[in-house]
Amino acid sequence: MGSSYAATLTPKQAFENSDNIRKLVKSKGQDYPVTVVTKLLSDSLQFVKHKLQPSQMVAFANMFVSGNPTLTIDEIVLILTKGINGEYGKTYGDFDYMVLTDWRNKYEAGERANYLEEKHQNHEIDSERQSSSGNSLGETIKNQVNKALRK
């Protein structure tokens, strides 16, 4: 968690640069994202007070993966990094599942919501530009497909 990658990760990068949990489960099975999230929790929890045993971390990870299929692994890194650094408020007492879900809720209501809103607004602006340039619906769709294929 103390890596320079985690320190410079933005919500946009976290959302766009890694697969979400649902895709990972489909491509690599349920155990893969659970293992990754367990490792992330284990690495993160060295910085906070907790009484979790390794088997409890696996159970946490399994519940978190099952309940958050649209989050990406990088978003989880971001949530844990910001949470550990106190950006979602101070953690009083022991770290538990409710603390983790609280951090996730704050991330989703804050950074993720802002990023998705901005992305949506940019898409609307692009659509308006295409419409005003006289493109037919077929040309607009063709342009969007070509744009997506270039990514």
PDB file of C-alpha atoms in Angstrom, residues 64 67-68 71 79 88 97-113:
ATOM      1  CA  PHE A  64     -16.274  -7.662  -0.144  1.00  0.00           C
ATOM      2  CA  GLY A  67     -20.823  -7.472  -2.599  1.00  0.00           C
ATOM      3  CA  ASN A  68     -18.881  -5.177  -4.925  1.00  0.00           C
ATOM      4  CA  LEU A  71     -15.286  -2.188  -8.306  1.00  0.00           C
ATOM      5  CA  ILE A  79     -10.074   2.864  -1.092  1.00  0.00           C
ATOM      6  CA  TYR A  88     -12.349   9.047   4.872  1.00  0.00           C
ATOM      7  CA  TYR A  97     -15.896  -4.959   7.956  1.00  0.00           C
ATOM      8  CA  MET A  98     -18.075  -1.932   8.705  1.00  0.00           C
ATOM      9  CA  VAL A  99     -15.025   0.348   8.507  1.00  0.00           C
ATOM     10  CA  LEU A 100     -14.154  -1.100   5.105  1.00  0.00           C
ATOM     11  CA  THR A 101     -17.703  -0.690   3.784  1.00  0.00           C
ATOM     12  CA  ASP A 102     -17.818   2.849   5.165  1.00  0.00           C
ATOM     13  CA  TRP A 103     -14.625   3.679   3.252  1.00  0.00           C
ATOM     14  CA  ARG A 104     -16.121   2.107   0.119  1.00  0.00           C
ATOM     15  CA  ASN A 105     -19.334   4.103   0.522  1.00  0.00           C
ATOM     16  CA  LYS A 106     -17.384   7.362   0.902  1.00  0.00           C
ATOM     17  CA  TYR A 107     -15.295   6.539  -2.169  1.00  0.00           C
ATOM     18  CA  GLU A 108     -18.381   5.710  -4.251  1.00  0.00           C
ATOM     19  CA  ALA A 109     -20.263   8.824  -3.128  1.00  0.00           C
ATOM     20  CA  GLY A 110     -17.218  11.038  -3.617  1.00  0.00           C
ATOM     21  CA  GLU A 111     -14.419  10.319  -6.080  1.00  0.00           C
ATOM     22  CA  ARG A 112     -16.178   7.627  -8.103  1.00  0.00           C
ATOM     23  CA  ALA A 113     -19.420   9.579  -8.432  1.00  0.00           C
TER      24      ALA A 113
END
